Coordinates of C-alpha atoms in Angstrom, one line a residue:
Chain A
M1398 CA -104.2 30.9 -66.4
T1399 CA -107.7 29.6 -68.0
A1400 CA -109.3 26.0 -68.8
Q1401 CA -109.3 28.0 -72.1
A1402 CA -105.9 28.9 -72.8
I1403 CA -104.4 25.0 -71.6
S1404 CA -105.7 24.1 -74.3
L1405 CA -103.8 23.1 -78.1
R1406 CA -103.5 25.2 -80.6
P1407 CA -100.3 25.8 -82.4
A1408 CA -97.9 28.5 -81.2
V1409 CA -97.1 29.9 -84.4
S1410 CA -99.7 30.6 -86.1
G1411 CA -100.9 33.3 -89.3
P1412 CA -98.6 34.4 -91.7
V1413 CA -95.0 33.4 -89.4
Q1414 CA -95.1 30.0 -90.9
P1415 CA -96.4 27.9 -93.4
R1416 CA -99.8 25.6 -93.0
F1417 CA -97.6 21.9 -93.8
S1418 CA -93.9 22.4 -93.2
F1419 CA -91.8 19.5 -92.6
A1420 CA -91.0 20.3 -88.8
K1421 CA -94.1 20.0 -88.2
V1422 CA -95.4 17.6 -90.2
A1423 CA -92.3 15.5 -88.4
S1424 CA -93.9 16.7 -85.2
I1425 CA -96.9 15.6 -86.4
V1426 CA -96.0 11.9 -87.0
G1427 CA -93.5 12.6 -83.8
A1428 CA -96.5 13.3 -81.9
A1429 CA -98.4 10.2 -82.2
L1430 CA -96.0 7.4 -82.3
L1431 CA -95.1 8.7 -78.3
A1432 CA -99.1 8.3 -78.5
L1433 CA -98.1 5.1 -79.0
L1434 CA -95.7 3.9 -77.1
W1435 CA -97.3 5.5 -74.5
L1436 CA -100.6 3.4 -75.2
V1437 CA -99.1 0.5 -75.7
P1438 CA -98.4 -1.2 -72.8
L1439 CA -102.7 -0.3 -71.4
L1440 CA -103.7 -2.3 -75.0
W1441 CA -101.9 -4.9 -74.7
A1442 CA -103.0 -5.6 -70.8
L1443 CA -106.4 -5.0 -72.7
D1444 CA -105.1 -7.9 -75.2
T1445 CA -104.1 -10.5 -72.7
S1446 CA -106.5 -9.7 -70.7
L1447 CA -108.8 -11.3 -73.2
K1448 CA -107.0 -14.1 -73.7
P1449 CA -107.8 -18.3 -73.2
E1450 CA -105.8 -18.1 -71.1
P1451 CA -103.1 -21.3 -72.2
E1452 CA -102.8 -18.0 -75.7
T1453 CA -101.5 -15.6 -72.8
T1454 CA -97.9 -17.3 -72.8
R1455 CA -98.1 -18.5 -76.1
T1456 CA -94.4 -17.2 -78.3
P1457 CA -94.1 -15.8 -80.1
I1458 CA -96.3 -13.1 -79.2
T1459 CA -99.8 -13.1 -80.7
W1460 CA -100.9 -9.3 -80.9
F1461 CA -104.6 -9.5 -81.4
P1462 CA -106.2 -13.1 -79.1
V1463 CA -107.8 -15.2 -81.9
D1464 CA -110.3 -16.7 -79.5
P1465 CA -111.1 -13.7 -77.3
T1466 CA -113.0 -14.7 -74.5
S1467 CA -114.3 -12.9 -70.9
A1468 CA -113.5 -15.6 -69.2
A1469 CA -111.1 -14.1 -66.8
Y1470 CA -113.2 -11.2 -65.7
R1471 CA -115.5 -13.8 -64.8
S1472 CA -113.9 -15.3 -63.0
V1473 CA -112.3 -12.6 -61.1
L1474 CA -115.1 -11.1 -60.5
D1475 CA -116.7 -14.8 -58.8
Q1476 CA -114.2 -14.2 -56.7
G1477 CA -116.1 -11.4 -55.3
S1478 CA -113.0 -9.2 -53.7
I1479 CA -112.3 -7.1 -56.3
L1480 CA -115.9 -5.6 -55.8
R1481 CA -115.2 -5.5 -51.9
W1482 CA -112.1 -4.3 -52.1
F1483 CA -113.8 -0.9 -55.1
L1484 CA -116.3 -0.5 -52.1
N1485 CA -113.6 -0.1 -49.6
S1486 CA -112.0 3.0 -52.0
T1487 CA -115.4 4.5 -53.2
I1488 CA -115.7 4.5 -49.8
V1489 CA -112.5 5.8 -48.4
A1490 CA -112.0 7.8 -52.0
V1491 CA -115.7 9.2 -50.8
L1492 CA -114.6 10.5 -47.2
V1493 CA -111.1 11.8 -48.4
T1494 CA -112.2 14.4 -50.1
A1495 CA -115.7 15.8 -48.8
L1496 CA -113.5 15.4 -45.1
T1497 CA -110.6 17.5 -46.8
L1498 CA -112.0 20.1 -48.1
L1499 CA -114.8 20.8 -45.8
V1500 CA -111.6 21.2 -43.0
S1501 CA -109.5 22.8 -45.6
V1502 CA -112.2 25.1 -46.3
L1503 CA -112.7 26.6 -43.3
A1504 CA -109.1 26.7 -41.6
A1505 CA -108.0 28.1 -44.9
Y1506 CA -110.9 30.6 -44.6
G1507 CA -109.8 31.1 -40.9
F1508 CA -106.0 32.0 -41.8
S1509 CA -106.9 34.1 -44.4
R1510 CA -109.8 36.5 -42.7
T1511 CA -110.3 36.1 -39.6
T1512 CA -107.9 37.2 -36.1
F1513 CA -107.5 35.1 -33.1
P1514 CA -104.2 35.3 -30.9
G1515 CA -101.6 32.9 -31.9
R1516 CA -102.6 32.8 -35.5
K1517 CA -99.1 33.1 -37.3
V1518 CA -97.5 31.2 -35.1
L1519 CA -100.5 28.2 -36.1
F1520 CA -100.1 28.9 -40.4
G1521 CA -95.7 28.6 -39.3
L1522 CA -96.7 24.9 -38.3
L1523 CA -98.7 24.3 -41.1
V1524 CA -96.0 25.5 -43.9
A1525 CA -93.5 23.6 -41.9
G1526 CA -96.1 20.5 -41.7
I1527 CA -95.7 21.3 -45.6
L1528 CA -92.1 19.6 -45.7
V1529 CA -92.9 16.6 -43.3
P1530 CA -93.3 13.6 -45.6
P1531 CA -96.1 10.8 -44.9
Q1532 CA -94.0 8.5 -46.0
V1533 CA -91.7 9.0 -42.9
L1534 CA -94.3 8.5 -40.2
I1535 CA -95.3 4.9 -41.2
V1536 CA -94.5 3.4 -38.5
P1537 CA -95.4 6.4 -35.5
L1538 CA -98.4 6.7 -37.4
F1539 CA -98.8 3.0 -37.7
A1540 CA -98.5 2.8 -33.7
E1541 CA -100.2 5.6 -33.1
M1542 CA -103.4 3.6 -34.7
T1543 CA -103.1 0.6 -33.1
T1544 CA -103.0 2.8 -29.1
L1545 CA -107.0 3.9 -31.1
R1546 CA -108.1 0.8 -32.2
L1547 CA -108.2 2.7 -35.7
V1548 CA -106.1 -0.4 -37.0
D1549 CA -108.6 -2.1 -40.3
T1550 CA -110.9 0.4 -39.5
Y1551 CA -111.7 3.2 -42.5
W1552 CA -111.4 5.7 -40.7
G1553 CA -107.5 4.4 -39.9
V1554 CA -107.8 4.6 -43.2
V1555 CA -109.1 7.9 -44.3
L1556 CA -108.3 9.6 -41.2
P1557 CA -104.9 10.7 -41.5
Q1558 CA -105.1 11.5 -45.1
V1559 CA -107.2 14.6 -44.7
V1560 CA -104.8 16.4 -42.8
A1561 CA -103.0 17.8 -46.6
P1562 CA -100.8 21.7 -45.1
V1563 CA -100.8 22.1 -48.8
M1564 CA -104.9 22.7 -50.2
V1565 CA -105.4 25.1 -46.5
F1566 CA -102.0 26.8 -48.3
V1567 CA -103.2 26.6 -51.7
L1568 CA -107.3 27.6 -50.8
K1569 CA -105.9 30.4 -48.4
K1570 CA -104.0 31.7 -51.1
F1571 CA -106.8 32.1 -53.0
F1572 CA -109.0 33.2 -50.9
D1573 CA -106.7 35.8 -50.1
G1574 CA -107.1 37.1 -53.9
V1575 CA -111.6 37.5 -53.2
P1576 CA -111.9 40.7 -53.2
R1577 CA -113.6 42.3 -50.2
D1578 CA -116.4 43.5 -51.1
Y1579 CA -118.5 40.8 -51.4
E1580 CA -117.8 39.9 -48.2
D1581 CA -119.2 42.8 -46.3
A1582 CA -122.2 43.4 -48.7
A1583 CA -123.3 40.1 -47.5
R1584 CA -122.3 40.7 -43.8
V1585 CA -124.4 43.5 -44.0
D1586 CA -127.4 41.9 -44.4
G1587 CA -126.6 39.7 -41.5
A1588 CA -124.9 37.1 -42.5
T1589 CA -123.1 35.0 -40.3
R1590 CA -120.0 34.4 -41.7
L1591 CA -120.2 29.6 -41.6
R1592 CA -123.1 31.9 -44.5
I1593 CA -119.9 33.8 -46.1
V1594 CA -117.9 30.8 -46.2
W1595 CA -120.9 28.6 -48.1
S1596 CA -122.4 31.3 -50.2
V1597 CA -119.5 33.9 -51.0
M1598 CA -116.3 32.0 -50.8
V1599 CA -117.4 28.1 -51.8
P1600 CA -119.0 29.9 -55.1
M1601 CA -116.5 32.0 -56.3
S1602 CA -113.3 29.0 -55.6
R1603 CA -114.9 26.5 -57.6
P1604 CA -112.8 26.1 -59.7
I1605 CA -110.1 25.6 -57.9
L1606 CA -112.1 24.0 -55.1
G1607 CA -113.2 21.4 -58.3
A1608 CA -109.3 20.7 -58.7
V1609 CA -108.5 20.3 -55.6
A1610 CA -111.8 17.3 -54.6
I1611 CA -110.4 16.2 -58.7
F1612 CA -107.0 15.4 -57.1
T1613 CA -107.1 14.5 -53.5
F1614 CA -110.2 11.7 -55.5
I1615 CA -107.4 10.5 -57.2
G1616 CA -104.6 10.0 -54.8
A1617 CA -107.2 9.0 -51.7
W1618 CA -108.1 6.1 -54.7
N1619 CA -104.6 4.9 -55.8
N1620 CA -103.0 5.8 -52.6
F1621 CA -100.5 2.8 -52.0
L1622 CA -98.5 2.9 -48.7
W1623 CA -101.3 3.9 -46.6
P1624 CA -103.5 1.7 -46.8
F1625 CA -100.7 -0.8 -47.3
I1626 CA -99.8 -0.7 -43.6
V1627 CA -103.3 -0.2 -41.9
T1628 CA -105.2 -3.1 -43.2
T1629 CA -104.3 -6.5 -42.7
D1630 CA -107.2 -8.0 -42.8
P1631 CA -108.5 -8.4 -46.9
S1632 CA -111.7 -7.6 -46.8
M1633 CA -110.9 -3.7 -45.0
M1634 CA -108.2 -3.6 -48.6
T1635 CA -108.5 -1.1 -51.1
I1636 CA -108.6 -1.9 -54.3
P1637 CA -104.1 -0.5 -54.9
V1638 CA -103.5 -3.4 -51.7
G1639 CA -105.0 -5.9 -52.1
L1640 CA -104.7 -6.3 -55.8
A1641 CA -101.2 -6.1 -54.7
N1642 CA -102.1 -9.7 -53.9
V1643 CA -104.4 -11.0 -56.7
Q1644 CA -100.5 -12.3 -58.4
G1645 CA -99.5 -14.5 -55.6
S1646 CA -103.7 -15.8 -55.6
Y1647 CA -103.7 -16.3 -58.8
G1648 CA -100.5 -17.8 -59.9
L1649 CA -99.7 -18.3 -62.9
R1650 CA -102.6 -17.0 -65.2
Y1651 CA -102.1 -13.8 -66.8
A1652 CA -104.9 -13.5 -67.5
Q1653 CA -107.4 -12.9 -64.9
I1654 CA -104.5 -10.9 -63.4
M1655 CA -104.5 -8.4 -65.9
A1656 CA -108.1 -8.7 -65.5
S1657 CA -108.2 -7.6 -62.6
A1658 CA -105.3 -4.8 -63.8
V1659 CA -108.0 -3.6 -66.3
L1660 CA -110.9 -3.2 -63.5
G1661 CA -108.9 -2.0 -61.6
G1662 CA -107.7 1.2 -63.5
L1663 CA -111.2 1.5 -65.4
P1664 CA -112.8 4.0 -62.7
L1665 CA -109.7 6.6 -62.8
L1666 CA -109.6 6.8 -66.7
I1667 CA -113.7 7.6 -66.3
I1668 CA -113.0 9.6 -64.2
Y1669 CA -110.2 11.0 -66.1
G1670 CA -111.3 11.9 -69.0
L1671 CA -114.9 12.8 -67.8
F1672 CA -113.0 15.8 -64.9
Q1673 CA -109.8 16.2 -67.8
R1674 CA -110.5 19.5 -68.4
H1675 CA -110.5 20.3 -64.2
V1676 CA -107.3 18.3 -63.8
I1677 CA -105.2 19.8 -66.8
R1678 CA -106.3 22.8 -64.8
G1679 CA -105.3 21.6 -61.6
V1680 CA -101.6 20.6 -63.4
G1681 CA -102.2 24.6 -64.9
D1682 CA -102.8 26.0 -61.1
A1683 CA -99.6 24.2 -60.1
G1684 CA -97.4 25.4 -62.5
V1685 CA -98.7 28.9 -62.8
K1686 CA -98.8 29.3 -59.2
G1687 CA -95.7 27.1 -58.1
Chain B
M915 CA -86.2 19.9 -39.4
A916 CA -88.0 19.6 -35.8
V917 CA -91.0 21.8 -35.9
Q918 CA -90.9 23.1 -32.7
T919 CA -93.4 26.2 -32.1
S920 CA -95.5 26.4 -28.9
P921 CA -98.8 27.0 -30.1
R922 CA -99.5 29.8 -27.0
T923 CA -97.4 32.4 -27.6
P924 CA -99.5 35.0 -27.9
T925 CA -98.5 37.4 -31.2
G926 CA -100.1 40.2 -30.3
T927 CA -102.5 41.0 -33.5
R928 CA -105.3 42.6 -32.3
R929 CA -105.7 45.0 -34.9
T930 CA -109.8 44.6 -36.4
S931 CA -109.5 42.9 -39.0
T932 CA -110.9 45.2 -41.5
G933 CA -112.3 48.1 -41.6
S934 CA -115.8 46.4 -42.5
P935 CA -119.3 46.9 -40.8
R936 CA -119.6 45.2 -38.2
T937 CA -123.1 43.4 -37.2
P938 CA -124.4 45.4 -33.4
T939 CA -125.4 41.8 -31.8
G940 CA -120.9 40.3 -31.9
Q941 CA -119.9 39.8 -29.4
P942 CA -116.5 40.3 -27.2
W943 CA -115.6 37.2 -27.1
T944 CA -116.5 35.4 -30.6
E945 CA -114.2 38.5 -31.9
K946 CA -111.8 37.6 -30.5
W947 CA -111.5 33.8 -30.4
G948 CA -113.8 33.3 -33.3
G949 CA -111.6 32.7 -35.8
L950 CA -110.0 29.9 -34.0
L951 CA -113.2 28.2 -34.5
F952 CA -112.8 27.6 -38.1
V953 CA -108.9 26.7 -38.3
A954 CA -109.7 23.9 -35.1
P955 CA -111.2 21.0 -37.5
F956 CA -107.8 20.6 -39.5
L957 CA -105.9 21.6 -36.2
V958 CA -107.0 18.0 -34.3
L959 CA -106.0 16.6 -37.0
F960 CA -103.0 17.9 -37.7
G961 CA -102.5 17.9 -34.2
F962 CA -103.4 13.9 -33.4
F963 CA -102.1 12.3 -37.4
L964 CA -99.2 14.9 -39.0
L965 CA -97.5 16.7 -35.2
W966 CA -98.3 13.8 -33.1
P967 CA -96.2 11.8 -35.2
T968 CA -93.8 13.2 -36.3
L969 CA -92.8 14.2 -32.2
S970 CA -93.4 10.8 -31.8
G971 CA -91.3 9.4 -33.9
L972 CA -88.4 11.8 -32.6
W973 CA -89.5 10.6 -29.3
N974 CA -88.9 6.7 -29.5
S975 CA -85.9 6.7 -32.2
F976 CA -84.6 7.3 -28.5
F977 CA -86.0 4.2 -26.9
N978 CA -86.3 0.8 -28.1
K979 CA -89.3 -0.1 -28.7
S980 CA -90.9 -3.0 -29.8
L981 CA -94.4 -2.6 -31.9
A982 CA -96.6 -4.0 -29.8
G983 CA -95.2 -3.3 -26.3
V984 CA -95.8 0.1 -24.8
G985 CA -92.4 2.1 -22.5
G986 CA -89.4 0.4 -24.3
E987 CA -86.4 0.7 -22.9
F988 CA -84.0 4.1 -23.3
L989 CA -81.6 3.9 -25.6
G990 CA -79.7 7.5 -26.0
L991 CA -78.6 7.4 -29.3
A992 CA -77.3 4.4 -29.4
N993 CA -80.3 4.0 -32.3
W994 CA -78.7 7.0 -33.9
R995 CA -75.6 4.9 -33.4
E996 CA -75.8 2.4 -34.9
V997 CA -78.3 3.4 -38.3
F998 CA -74.4 5.8 -39.2
H999 CA -72.9 1.7 -38.4
D1000 CA -75.7 -0.2 -40.4
P1001 CA -74.5 -0.8 -44.2
A1002 CA -78.3 -1.3 -45.2
V1003 CA -79.2 2.4 -43.8
W1004 CA -76.2 3.4 -46.8
S1005 CA -77.1 0.7 -49.8
S1006 CA -80.9 1.8 -49.5
L1007 CA -79.8 4.6 -49.5
K1008 CA -77.6 4.4 -52.5
N1009 CA -79.9 3.2 -54.0
T1010 CA -83.1 5.4 -53.0
L1011 CA -80.2 8.0 -54.8
V1012 CA -79.4 6.1 -58.1
F1013 CA -83.0 5.9 -59.3
T1014 CA -83.5 9.5 -58.6
A1015 CA -80.7 10.2 -60.6
M1016 CA -81.4 7.8 -63.1
S1017 CA -85.3 8.9 -63.5
T1018 CA -85.0 12.5 -62.8
P1019 CA -83.3 13.2 -66.1
P1020 CA -85.6 11.2 -69.2
L1021 CA -88.9 12.2 -66.9
V1022 CA -87.4 16.3 -67.6
L1023 CA -86.1 15.9 -71.1
T1024 CA -89.6 13.2 -71.7
A1025 CA -91.6 15.5 -70.3
L1026 CA -90.3 18.5 -72.5
V1027 CA -90.4 16.8 -75.3
M1028 CA -94.0 16.0 -75.5
A1029 CA -94.9 19.0 -74.8
L1030 CA -93.8 21.1 -77.4
L1031 CA -95.0 18.3 -80.0
A1032 CA -98.3 18.4 -78.5
N1033 CA -97.6 22.4 -78.8
R1034 CA -97.1 22.7 -81.5
T1035 CA -99.2 20.0 -83.5
G1036 CA -102.6 22.1 -82.3
V1037 CA -104.5 18.4 -84.2
F1038 CA -105.8 15.6 -81.7
G1039 CA -105.3 17.5 -79.1
W1040 CA -107.4 15.6 -77.0
F1041 CA -106.3 12.7 -77.5
L1042 CA -102.3 13.3 -77.0
R1043 CA -103.3 14.5 -73.7
F1044 CA -105.2 11.4 -73.3
A1045 CA -102.8 9.3 -74.0
Y1046 CA -99.2 11.3 -71.8
F1047 CA -101.7 11.9 -69.0
A1048 CA -103.6 8.3 -68.8
P1049 CA -100.9 6.3 -67.3
F1050 CA -100.7 9.2 -64.3
V1051 CA -104.4 8.5 -63.0
L1052 CA -103.6 4.3 -62.7
P1053 CA -102.9 3.2 -59.5
A1054 CA -99.0 2.2 -58.1
T1055 CA -100.4 -1.8 -58.9
V1056 CA -101.8 -1.5 -61.5
V1057 CA -99.5 0.3 -63.2
T1058 CA -96.9 -2.2 -62.0
L1059 CA -98.8 -6.2 -62.1
I1060 CA -99.4 -4.4 -66.0
W1061 CA -95.4 -4.0 -66.2
V1062 CA -93.8 -7.3 -64.6
W1063 CA -96.1 -8.9 -67.6
I1064 CA -94.5 -6.9 -70.2
Y1065 CA -91.2 -7.7 -68.6
Q1066 CA -92.1 -11.6 -68.3
P1067 CA -89.2 -13.7 -69.4
G1068 CA -90.0 -16.2 -73.1
F1069 CA -93.8 -14.7 -73.5
G1070 CA -93.4 -10.8 -71.8
L1071 CA -93.3 -7.8 -74.6
V1072 CA -89.9 -6.4 -74.3
N1073 CA -88.4 -9.9 -74.6
G1074 CA -90.9 -10.8 -76.7
L1075 CA -89.7 -8.2 -79.6
L1076 CA -86.1 -8.1 -78.0
T1077 CA -86.1 -12.0 -79.5
S1078 CA -87.7 -11.5 -82.8
A1079 CA -84.9 -9.0 -83.7
G1080 CA -82.4 -11.4 -83.0
F1081 CA -81.7 -10.6 -79.9
A1082 CA -81.4 -12.4 -76.4
E1083 CA -84.0 -12.7 -74.4
I1084 CA -82.7 -10.0 -70.3
D1085 CA -84.5 -11.5 -67.1
W1086 CA -85.3 -7.5 -66.5
L1087 CA -86.5 -7.6 -62.9
N1088 CA -84.2 -10.6 -62.1
T1089 CA -80.6 -9.5 -63.1
E1090 CA -79.0 -7.0 -60.9
N1091 CA -77.4 -4.7 -63.2
R1092 CA -81.3 -4.5 -64.8
A1093 CA -83.5 -4.3 -62.6
M1094 CA -83.5 -0.4 -61.2
L1095 CA -83.1 0.7 -65.0
A1096 CA -86.8 -2.1 -65.4
V1097 CA -88.4 0.7 -62.2
V1098 CA -86.6 3.9 -64.3
I1099 CA -88.5 2.7 -67.7
T1100 CA -91.5 2.1 -65.5
T1101 CA -91.9 5.7 -64.2
V1102 CA -91.3 7.6 -67.1
W1103 CA -94.1 5.9 -69.0
W1104 CA -96.0 6.2 -65.5
T1105 CA -95.7 9.7 -64.3
V1106 CA -93.9 11.9 -67.6
G1107 CA -97.7 13.1 -67.9
F1108 CA -97.5 15.5 -64.9
N1109 CA -94.2 16.4 -66.1
F1110 CA -95.3 17.4 -69.3
L1111 CA -98.7 19.3 -68.1
L1112 CA -97.0 21.5 -66.9
Y1113 CA -94.5 21.9 -70.0
L1114 CA -98.1 22.2 -71.6
A1115 CA -99.3 25.1 -69.6
A1116 CA -95.7 27.2 -69.4
L1117 CA -95.5 26.6 -73.6
Q1118 CA -99.2 28.0 -73.9
G1119 CA -99.0 30.8 -71.5
I1120 CA -95.9 31.6 -73.5
P1121 CA -97.3 35.6 -75.5
E1122 CA -97.6 35.2 -79.7
H1123 CA -96.2 38.1 -80.8
L1124 CA -92.5 37.0 -79.4
Y1125 CA -92.7 34.0 -82.0
E1126 CA -94.7 36.6 -84.7
A1127 CA -91.6 39.3 -84.6
A1128 CA -88.5 36.4 -83.7
A1129 CA -90.0 35.1 -87.5
I1130 CA -90.1 39.0 -88.9
D1131 CA -86.4 39.6 -87.5
G1132 CA -85.4 36.2 -90.1
A1133 CA -85.4 33.2 -87.1
G1134 CA -86.3 30.1 -87.6
D1135 CA -87.5 27.6 -86.7
R1136 CA -84.3 26.0 -84.2
Q1137 CA -83.0 29.8 -83.4
Q1138 CA -86.6 30.1 -81.8
L1139 CA -86.5 26.8 -80.3
F1140 CA -83.6 27.5 -78.0
R1141 CA -84.1 31.7 -77.9
I1142 CA -87.1 32.5 -77.1
T1143 CA -88.9 28.8 -76.2
L1144 CA -86.3 27.0 -73.9
P1145 CA -85.2 30.2 -71.9
L1146 CA -88.9 31.2 -71.8
L1147 CA -89.3 27.9 -69.9
S1148 CA -86.5 27.9 -68.1
R1149 CA -88.9 28.7 -64.6
T1150 CA -90.9 26.2 -65.4
T1151 CA -88.4 23.2 -65.5
G1152 CA -86.4 24.6 -62.6
L1153 CA -90.3 24.1 -60.5
I1154 CA -90.7 20.9 -62.4
V1155 CA -86.1 19.9 -61.7
V1156 CA -87.6 20.3 -57.7
L1157 CA -91.0 19.0 -58.1
Q1158 CA -89.5 15.0 -59.8
L1159 CA -86.6 14.9 -57.1
V1160 CA -88.3 15.3 -53.7
A1161 CA -91.0 12.5 -55.9
S1162 CA -88.2 10.5 -57.1
L1163 CA -86.4 10.0 -53.4
K1164 CA -89.7 9.0 -52.0
I1165 CA -89.5 6.9 -53.9
F1166 CA -91.3 2.7 -53.3
D1167 CA -94.4 1.4 -54.6
Q1168 CA -93.2 0.4 -57.5
I1169 CA -89.7 -0.7 -56.1
Y1170 CA -91.9 -3.0 -53.8
L1171 CA -94.5 -4.9 -56.1
M1172 CA -91.8 -5.1 -59.3
T1173 CA -88.8 -6.6 -57.1
V1174 CA -89.1 -6.3 -53.4
G1175 CA -85.8 -4.4 -53.5
G1176 CA -84.6 -7.7 -55.5
P1177 CA -81.8 -9.1 -56.7
N1178 CA -79.6 -9.4 -53.9
F1179 CA -81.6 -6.1 -52.2
S1180 CA -79.9 -4.8 -55.5
T1181 CA -83.2 -2.3 -55.6
R1182 CA -84.1 -2.1 -52.0
P1183 CA -85.4 2.4 -51.2
I1184 CA -84.3 3.9 -47.5
I1185 CA -88.0 3.5 -47.4
Q1186 CA -88.9 -0.2 -47.8
Y1187 CA -84.6 -0.6 -45.2
I1188 CA -87.6 1.6 -43.3
Y1189 CA -90.7 -0.7 -43.3
E1190 CA -89.0 -3.4 -43.5
S1191 CA -87.5 -2.4 -40.2
G1192 CA -90.5 -1.5 -38.3
F1193 CA -93.1 -3.7 -39.4
T1194 CA -90.4 -7.1 -39.5
S1195 CA -88.0 -7.1 -37.3
Y1196 CA -90.7 -4.9 -34.9
R1197 CA -88.3 -2.7 -34.2
I1198 CA -90.5 1.4 -34.5
G1199 CA -86.9 2.8 -32.4
Y1200 CA -84.5 2.7 -35.4
A1201 CA -87.1 2.4 -37.6
S1202 CA -88.1 5.9 -36.2
A1203 CA -83.7 6.9 -36.3
I1204 CA -84.1 5.9 -40.2
S1205 CA -87.2 7.9 -41.1
Y1206 CA -85.5 11.3 -39.0
L1207 CA -81.5 10.8 -41.5
F1208 CA -84.0 10.3 -44.3
F1209 CA -86.7 13.1 -43.5
V1210 CA -83.5 15.5 -43.4
V1211 CA -82.3 14.7 -46.6
I1212 CA -85.5 15.5 -48.1
V1213 CA -85.6 19.1 -46.2
I1214 CA -82.3 19.5 -47.3
V1215 CA -83.0 18.7 -50.8
S1216 CA -85.8 20.9 -50.5
I1217 CA -84.3 24.1 -49.3
A1218 CA -81.4 23.7 -51.6
Q1219 CA -84.3 23.9 -54.4
F1220 CA -85.9 26.5 -53.7
K1221 CA -82.9 28.6 -52.3
L1222 CA -80.9 28.0 -56.0
F1223 CA -84.9 28.4 -57.9
S1224 CA -86.0 31.5 -56.0
G1225 CA -82.2 32.9 -57.1
R1226 CA -82.6 31.5 -61.2
K1227 CA -86.4 33.5 -60.0
E1228 CA -84.5 36.5 -59.6
D1229 CA -81.6 36.6 -62.0
L1230 CA -85.1 36.3 -65.2
R1231 CA -86.7 39.2 -63.6

């Protein structure tokens, strides 16, 4: 399944169906209504964030701010924490993505193309690891982090998220399908195996690596439970954990709460907008290969 | 399921990897063990942050350990006996199952309807994909900040609409029978986009000539839907149901952020109880025992679903 295949085209074309049937019009109206329903909460948050504070709790509710203002955004940004959390989220998500790709690509190549004693047993262990939900590890993992003195550090947030056996599994399956001829040619030219990984396997699997990278990045940016547990110092919190404290600290200032929600969600919406093709292909691949 | 393999056991795979030409300088050591270097970085992290906590969690479940303390007194099966007699374990497990049962059908059906509609419309493709999938990329906290605001009594969007339509307003998050429903609605809005894209990819894999042939035989829209589309989607539906059940069982973020498990513990899921036992009551051993009980539930569901799913796949072929 290629990205081009997951474009939205009508399933039925040509003489099979008239251009404007009742069913088709009904589908368009239904799809548009559902889309509107799905966008309303986002628009409502944006709308509220632009209202002056007293207008947010007025009844009956107003749809458009009578007197739009960016005051809520200014006071959220002035408090400074949200910028710190942005920085933390960026550092964490970039580190998790880079390390996950590095470690998983090497491991996938090792399991796919090399032999060493114990390889099958280790791969079996990895597959069993897919079954372990990270949520059940929070207590022993936190105890371990205390021993390693990694609580409230970037490495404490990052390292457990780098272990993604399912990514290694997916990449290994993909590498298994890459023809060996390319590799053999590189080997004849005297390339080392590390060189082969970098110059043959990585370029050949760029689409799947792109999908893995984007999902890892979004997952790391949005992860709530683990950063919530391993950070206690507000200056080490990521956006999702920091924002969870916002409601308490802002009291009932809804315009500010919504402004911070908009700011917290915007980077991801932008990334999704930019890489929509890769995201969709990634999900598509999951469906086809699953 | 305990991972119980000895990494030291050699498997005796001694065949040379391929018939590919070897570099003349290839040494026996790298030939035999070189591959291990590729998997070593992953295995070290895997050992530290997955295998070790999995095993130490099981070990801890037999001890009376506090979060700060080292050692701890050996309790044998006492934690485990307590787990089975603790009403909070069963009520939070029940809440988790109720959430799963309430959320899975709408998350599958809504995604199917969205994909069928989007696939038919053809136009606005980018817009529909954006609208349906966008909430999925938002962090849980952003989603819950928005929805707690929407559910506000008085000036929240939902109650604003209810009262202007002449209905009585509902204090969604503070009413025992309504809170779980409110969380389910939020979850459907937040995560349905992923299932939608899976269905969309599957729909576009259905060859067009099937529809053309059916139309020539006089099959209408409805017959095409029920005789071609839905049967051909059954494998995808199986996959989505499996993924969704396991995902829903792991519910924590949105409940904790919206209701903190309340009112009166009516929405508290099992992961929240694990969290509270470990980090509020400081009972590592007990929390580990509950974790393992839950782990077993997840594994059983995964395996049962996998069996069902692979069985159905064979039927189709």
